mmCIF file of N, CA and C in Angstrom:
data_model
loop_
_atom_site.group_PDB
_atom_site.id
_atom_site.type_symbol
_atom_site.label_atom_id
_atom_site.label_comp_id
_atom_site.label_asym_id
_atom_site.label_seq_id
_atom_site.Cartn_x
_atom_site.Cartn_y
_atom_site.Cartn_z
ATOM 1 N N MET A 1 -3.694 -44.686 -79.756
ATOM 2 C CA MET A 1 -3.461 -45.887 -78.567
ATOM 3 C C MET A 1 -2.525 -46.754 -79.116
ATOM 4 N N GLU A 2 -2.350 -46.546 -80.332
ATOM 5 C CA GLU A 2 -1.130 -47.587 -80.606
ATOM 6 C C GLU A 2 0.146 -47.445 -80.087
ATOM 7 N N GLY A 3 0.916 -48.559 -79.545
ATOM 8 C CA GLY A 3 2.208 -48.205 -78.939
ATOM 9 C C GLY A 3 2.104 -47.905 -77.466
ATOM 10 N N LEU A 4 0.847 -47.691 -76.810
ATOM 11 C CA LEU A 4 0.798 -47.492 -75.566
ATOM 12 C C LEU A 4 0.665 -48.665 -74.651
ATOM 13 N N PRO A 5 1.058 -48.734 -73.747
ATOM 14 C CA PRO A 5 1.065 -49.956 -72.859
ATOM 15 C C PRO A 5 -0.413 -50.057 -72.443
ATOM 16 N N GLU A 6 -0.787 -51.479 -72.099
ATOM 17 C CA GLU A 6 -1.869 -51.870 -71.531
ATOM 18 C C GLU A 6 -1.998 -51.683 -70.082
ATOM 19 N N ASP A 7 -3.151 -51.247 -69.592
ATOM 20 C CA ASP A 7 -3.321 -51.114 -68.204
ATOM 21 C C ASP A 7 -4.588 -51.672 -67.816
ATOM 22 N N ARG A 8 -4.790 -52.242 -66.616
ATOM 23 C CA ARG A 8 -5.928 -52.922 -66.214
ATOM 24 C C ARG A 8 -7.238 -51.950 -66.257
ATOM 25 N N ARG A 9 -6.767 -50.619 -66.134
ATOM 26 C CA ARG A 9 -7.988 -49.560 -66.072
ATOM 27 C C ARG A 9 -8.313 -48.898 -67.326
ATOM 28 N N ASP A 10 -7.827 -49.469 -68.486
ATOM 29 C CA ASP A 10 -8.171 -48.919 -69.582
ATOM 30 C C ASP A 10 -9.604 -48.743 -69.957
ATOM 31 N N PHE A 11 -10.532 -49.402 -69.643
ATOM 32 C CA PHE A 11 -11.686 -49.252 -69.923
ATOM 33 C C PHE A 11 -12.515 -49.207 -68.745
ATOM 34 N N ASP A 12 -12.125 -48.293 -67.921
ATOM 35 C CA ASP A 12 -12.827 -48.198 -66.630
ATOM 36 C C ASP A 12 -13.474 -46.830 -66.704
ATOM 37 N N TRP A 13 -14.744 -46.818 -67.690
ATOM 38 C CA TRP A 13 -15.293 -45.555 -67.761
ATOM 39 C C TRP A 13 -15.728 -44.886 -66.558
ATOM 40 N N HIS A 14 -16.037 -45.365 -65.591
ATOM 41 C CA HIS A 14 -16.552 -44.919 -64.406
ATOM 42 C C HIS A 14 -15.586 -43.757 -63.846
ATOM 43 N N ALA A 15 -14.373 -44.629 -63.666
ATOM 44 C CA ALA A 15 -13.117 -43.578 -63.321
ATOM 45 C C ALA A 15 -12.750 -42.693 -64.248
ATOM 46 N N CYS A 16 -13.022 -42.724 -65.612
ATOM 47 C CA CYS A 16 -12.582 -41.711 -66.443
ATOM 48 C C CYS A 16 -13.666 -40.531 -66.327
ATOM 49 N N SER A 17 -14.820 -40.746 -66.045
ATOM 50 C CA SER A 17 -15.892 -39.874 -65.852
ATOM 51 C C SER A 17 -15.585 -39.162 -64.586
ATOM 52 N N ASP A 18 -15.096 -39.685 -63.613
ATOM 53 C CA ASP A 18 -14.472 -38.948 -62.104
ATOM 54 C C ASP A 18 -13.429 -38.215 -62.352
ATOM 55 N N ILE A 19 -12.353 -38.549 -63.379
ATOM 56 C CA ILE A 19 -11.434 -37.861 -63.436
ATOM 57 C C ILE A 19 -11.658 -36.552 -64.248
ATOM 58 N N LEU A 20 -12.456 -36.696 -65.391
ATOM 59 C CA LEU A 20 -12.706 -35.620 -66.205
ATOM 60 C C LEU A 20 -13.644 -34.669 -65.871
ATOM 61 N N PHE A 21 -14.387 -35.056 -64.739
ATOM 62 C CA PHE A 21 -15.528 -34.035 -64.348
ATOM 63 C C PHE A 21 -15.326 -34.070 -62.844
ATOM 64 N N GLN A 22 -15.439 -32.593 -62.382
ATOM 65 C CA GLN A 22 -15.382 -32.657 -60.761
ATOM 66 C C GLN A 22 -16.319 -33.245 -60.036
ATOM 67 N N ASP A 23 -17.710 -33.028 -60.728
ATOM 68 C CA ASP A 23 -18.682 -33.208 -59.929
ATOM 69 C C ASP A 23 -20.002 -33.251 -60.866
ATOM 70 N N HIS A 24 -20.706 -34.340 -60.636
ATOM 71 C CA HIS A 24 -21.987 -34.771 -61.313
ATOM 72 C C HIS A 24 -23.381 -34.470 -60.415
ATOM 73 N N ASP A 25 -23.079 -33.788 -59.249
ATOM 74 C CA ASP A 25 -24.158 -33.629 -58.342
ATOM 75 C C ASP A 25 -25.163 -32.919 -58.946
ATOM 76 N N VAL A 26 -24.835 -32.170 -59.831
ATOM 77 C CA VAL A 26 -25.813 -31.051 -60.505
ATOM 78 C C VAL A 26 -26.823 -31.943 -61.337
ATOM 79 N N LEU A 27 -26.302 -33.011 -61.923
ATOM 80 C CA LEU A 27 -27.201 -33.631 -62.675
ATOM 81 C C LEU A 27 -28.528 -34.010 -61.933
ATOM 82 N N MET A 28 -28.666 -34.269 -60.632
ATOM 83 C CA MET A 28 -29.787 -34.626 -59.913
ATOM 84 C C MET A 28 -30.627 -33.650 -59.882
ATOM 85 N N LEU A 29 -30.221 -32.401 -60.188
ATOM 86 C CA LEU A 29 -31.463 -31.225 -60.142
ATOM 87 C C LEU A 29 -32.513 -31.774 -61.315
ATOM 88 N N PHE A 30 -32.093 -32.619 -62.268
ATOM 89 C CA PHE A 30 -32.993 -32.718 -63.524
ATOM 90 C C PHE A 30 -33.953 -34.048 -63.298
ATOM 91 N N ASP A 31 -33.634 -34.520 -61.939
ATOM 92 C CA ASP A 31 -34.384 -35.782 -61.669
ATOM 93 C C ASP A 31 -35.594 -35.632 -60.743
ATOM 94 N N ASN A 32 -36.592 -35.821 -61.382
ATOM 95 C CA ASN A 32 -37.929 -35.428 -60.541
ATOM 96 C C ASN A 32 -38.108 -36.236 -59.236
ATOM 97 N N SER A 33 -37.331 -37.202 -59.374
ATOM 98 C CA SER A 33 -37.744 -38.309 -58.085
ATOM 99 C C SER A 33 -36.844 -37.575 -56.979
ATOM 100 N N LEU A 34 -35.957 -36.771 -57.208
ATOM 101 C CA LEU A 34 -34.976 -36.211 -56.267
ATOM 102 C C LEU A 34 -35.553 -34.675 -56.113
ATOM 103 N N ASP A 35 -36.601 -34.370 -56.210
ATOM 104 C CA ASP A 35 -36.954 -33.053 -56.042
ATOM 105 C C ASP A 35 -36.539 -32.602 -54.588
ATOM 106 N N GLY A 36 -35.961 -31.483 -54.385
ATOM 107 C CA GLY A 36 -35.413 -30.890 -53.254
ATOM 108 C C GLY A 36 -34.221 -31.251 -52.498
ATOM 109 N N VAL A 37 -33.472 -32.106 -53.719
ATOM 110 C CA VAL A 37 -32.135 -32.535 -53.145
ATOM 111 C C VAL A 37 -30.992 -31.291 -52.905
ATOM 112 N N GLU A 38 -31.419 -30.196 -53.823
ATOM 113 C CA GLU A 38 -30.665 -29.018 -53.780
ATOM 114 C C GLU A 38 -30.401 -28.204 -52.193
ATOM 115 N N ASP A 39 -31.520 -28.843 -51.705
ATOM 116 C CA ASP A 39 -31.712 -28.300 -50.100
ATOM 117 C C ASP A 39 -30.638 -28.759 -49.390
ATOM 118 N N SER A 40 -29.765 -27.991 -48.703
ATOM 119 C CA SER A 40 -28.616 -28.730 -47.877
ATOM 120 C C SER A 40 -29.126 -29.427 -46.714
ATOM 121 N N ASP A 41 -30.307 -29.321 -46.236
ATOM 122 C CA ASP A 41 -30.869 -29.795 -44.994
ATOM 123 C C ASP A 41 -31.663 -31.357 -45.648
ATOM 124 N N SER A 42 -31.751 -31.633 -46.836
ATOM 125 C CA SER A 42 -32.550 -32.932 -47.472
ATOM 126 C C SER A 42 -31.580 -33.996 -46.928
ATOM 127 N N GLN A 43 -32.186 -35.125 -46.690
ATOM 128 C CA GLN A 43 -31.442 -36.397 -46.285
ATOM 129 C C GLN A 43 -30.451 -36.765 -47.152
ATOM 130 N N VAL A 44 -30.931 -36.828 -48.576
ATOM 131 C CA VAL A 44 -30.068 -37.340 -49.645
ATOM 132 C C VAL A 44 -28.742 -36.273 -49.886
ATOM 133 N N ASN A 45 -29.080 -34.988 -49.693
ATOM 134 C CA ASN A 45 -27.892 -33.993 -49.827
ATOM 135 C C ASN A 45 -26.997 -34.320 -48.520
ATOM 136 N N GLN A 46 -27.136 -34.699 -47.523
ATOM 137 C CA GLN A 46 -26.441 -34.868 -46.309
ATOM 138 C C GLN A 46 -25.909 -36.131 -46.535
ATOM 139 N N ALA A 47 -26.356 -37.348 -46.730
ATOM 140 C CA ALA A 47 -25.987 -38.509 -47.004
ATOM 141 C C ALA A 47 -24.778 -38.853 -48.003
ATOM 142 N N LEU A 48 -25.065 -37.710 -49.316
ATOM 143 C CA LEU A 48 -24.047 -37.827 -50.230
ATOM 144 C C LEU A 48 -23.037 -36.797 -50.097
ATOM 145 N N GLY A 49 -23.076 -36.023 -48.959
ATOM 146 C CA GLY A 49 -22.041 -35.004 -48.667
ATOM 147 C C GLY A 49 -21.937 -33.956 -49.722
ATOM 148 N N MET A 50 -23.085 -33.679 -50.404
ATOM 149 C CA MET A 50 -23.268 -32.755 -51.768
ATOM 150 C C MET A 50 -22.761 -31.359 -51.281
ATOM 151 N N VAL A 51 -22.349 -30.586 -52.465
ATOM 152 C CA VAL A 51 -22.213 -29.176 -52.116
ATOM 153 C C VAL A 51 -23.683 -28.876 -52.254
ATOM 154 N N ASN A 52 -23.803 -27.544 -51.885
ATOM 155 C CA ASN A 52 -25.103 -26.920 -51.872
ATOM 156 C C ASN A 52 -25.440 -26.516 -53.383
ATOM 157 N N LEU A 53 -26.583 -26.945 -53.828
ATOM 158 C CA LEU A 53 -26.900 -26.731 -55.169
ATOM 159 C C LEU A 53 -27.958 -25.773 -55.517
ATOM 160 N N ALA A 54 -28.362 -25.216 -54.350
ATOM 161 C CA ALA A 54 -29.431 -24.218 -54.377
ATOM 162 C C ALA A 54 -28.998 -22.952 -55.396
ATOM 163 N N PRO A 55 -29.860 -22.461 -56.198
ATOM 164 C CA PRO A 55 -29.636 -21.295 -57.034
ATOM 165 C C PRO A 55 -28.762 -20.282 -56.472
ATOM 166 N N GLN A 56 -28.845 -19.955 -55.337
ATOM 167 C CA GLN A 56 -28.213 -18.407 -54.932
ATOM 168 C C GLN A 56 -26.608 -19.191 -54.559
ATOM 169 N N ASP A 57 -26.421 -20.262 -54.473
ATOM 170 C CA ASP A 57 -25.042 -20.630 -54.462
ATOM 171 C C ASP A 57 -24.140 -21.377 -55.601
ATOM 172 N N TRP A 58 -24.961 -21.110 -56.833
ATOM 173 C CA TRP A 58 -24.445 -21.615 -58.123
ATOM 174 C C TRP A 58 -23.230 -20.956 -58.479
ATOM 175 N N PHE A 59 -22.678 -19.752 -57.854
ATOM 176 C CA PHE A 59 -21.575 -19.166 -58.364
ATOM 177 C C PHE A 59 -20.544 -19.049 -57.334
ATOM 178 N N GLU A 60 -20.660 -19.857 -56.463
ATOM 179 C CA GLU A 60 -19.777 -20.014 -55.102
ATOM 180 C C GLU A 60 -18.759 -21.058 -55.677
ATOM 181 N N PHE A 61 -17.464 -20.960 -55.320
ATOM 182 C CA PHE A 61 -16.472 -21.750 -55.452
ATOM 183 C C PHE A 61 -16.637 -23.101 -54.916
ATOM 184 N N PHE A 62 -16.370 -24.248 -55.638
ATOM 185 C CA PHE A 62 -16.366 -25.711 -54.849
ATOM 186 C C PHE A 62 -15.180 -25.767 -54.169
ATOM 187 N N ASP A 63 -14.070 -25.343 -54.644
ATOM 188 C CA ASP A 63 -12.853 -25.442 -54.049
ATOM 189 C C ASP A 63 -12.096 -24.182 -53.930
ATOM 190 N N ALA A 64 -12.189 -23.564 -52.862
ATOM 191 C CA ALA A 64 -11.566 -22.087 -52.886
ATOM 192 C C ALA A 64 -10.181 -21.932 -53.067
ATOM 193 N N GLU A 65 -9.364 -23.312 -52.987
ATOM 194 C CA GLU A 65 -7.897 -23.333 -53.303
ATOM 195 C C GLU A 65 -7.660 -23.122 -54.532
ATOM 196 N N GLN A 66 -8.720 -23.670 -55.360
ATOM 197 C CA GLN A 66 -8.585 -23.695 -57.088
ATOM 198 C C GLN A 66 -9.049 -22.420 -57.658
ATOM 199 N N ALA A 67 -9.657 -21.667 -56.814
ATOM 200 C CA ALA A 67 -10.202 -20.208 -57.427
ATOM 201 C C ALA A 67 -9.072 -19.500 -58.026
ATOM 202 N N ARG A 68 -9.878 -18.916 -59.181
ATOM 203 C CA ARG A 68 -8.910 -17.910 -59.944
ATOM 204 C C ARG A 68 -8.597 -16.721 -58.952
ATOM 205 N N ASN A 69 -7.563 -16.222 -59.076
ATOM 206 C CA ASN A 69 -6.987 -14.882 -58.356
ATOM 207 C C ASN A 69 -7.730 -13.841 -59.067
ATOM 208 N N PRO A 70 -8.438 -13.074 -58.259
ATOM 209 C CA PRO A 70 -9.574 -11.992 -58.975
ATOM 210 C C PRO A 70 -8.625 -10.976 -59.296
ATOM 211 N N SER A 71 -7.364 -10.665 -58.716
ATOM 212 C CA SER A 71 -6.549 -9.533 -59.122
ATOM 213 C C SER A 71 -5.540 -9.809 -60.381
ATOM 214 N N ARG A 72 -5.909 -11.147 -60.926
ATOM 215 C CA ARG A 72 -4.930 -11.497 -61.719
ATOM 216 C C ARG A 72 -5.200 -10.816 -63.359
ATOM 217 N N GLY A 73 -6.347 -10.212 -63.490
ATOM 218 C CA GLY A 73 -6.544 -9.406 -64.852
ATOM 219 C C GLY A 73 -7.250 -10.515 -65.767
ATOM 220 N N PHE A 74 -7.355 -9.918 -67.013
ATOM 221 C CA PHE A 74 -7.731 -10.771 -68.059
ATOM 222 C C PHE A 74 -6.884 -10.794 -69.046
ATOM 223 N N ARG A 75 -6.658 -11.717 -69.938
ATOM 224 C CA ARG A 75 -6.011 -11.717 -71.180
ATOM 225 C C ARG A 75 -7.086 -11.811 -72.569
ATOM 226 N N HIS A 76 -6.684 -10.735 -73.258
ATOM 227 C CA HIS A 76 -7.704 -10.664 -74.561
ATOM 228 C C HIS A 76 -6.809 -10.917 -75.749
ATOM 229 N N GLU A 77 -7.212 -11.851 -76.488
ATOM 230 C CA GLU A 77 -6.570 -12.182 -77.964
ATOM 231 C C GLU A 77 -7.343 -11.735 -78.962
#
């Protein structure tokens, strides 16, 4: 970090977390007090505008625009 200019946001760890991780909603699944938050009909889910965290939706894209082109193939090294 030596030689880098200082910035007012240098130690804004909350912003760092937001930038590095797209979504922390999944962590709510491990909080017993939020049991049922995965249900898109729950008040908490709707109030926070969460993606559907129900198991049947775990492999759906969050953002279809960022989805990998399925016809791209795979690269093996």
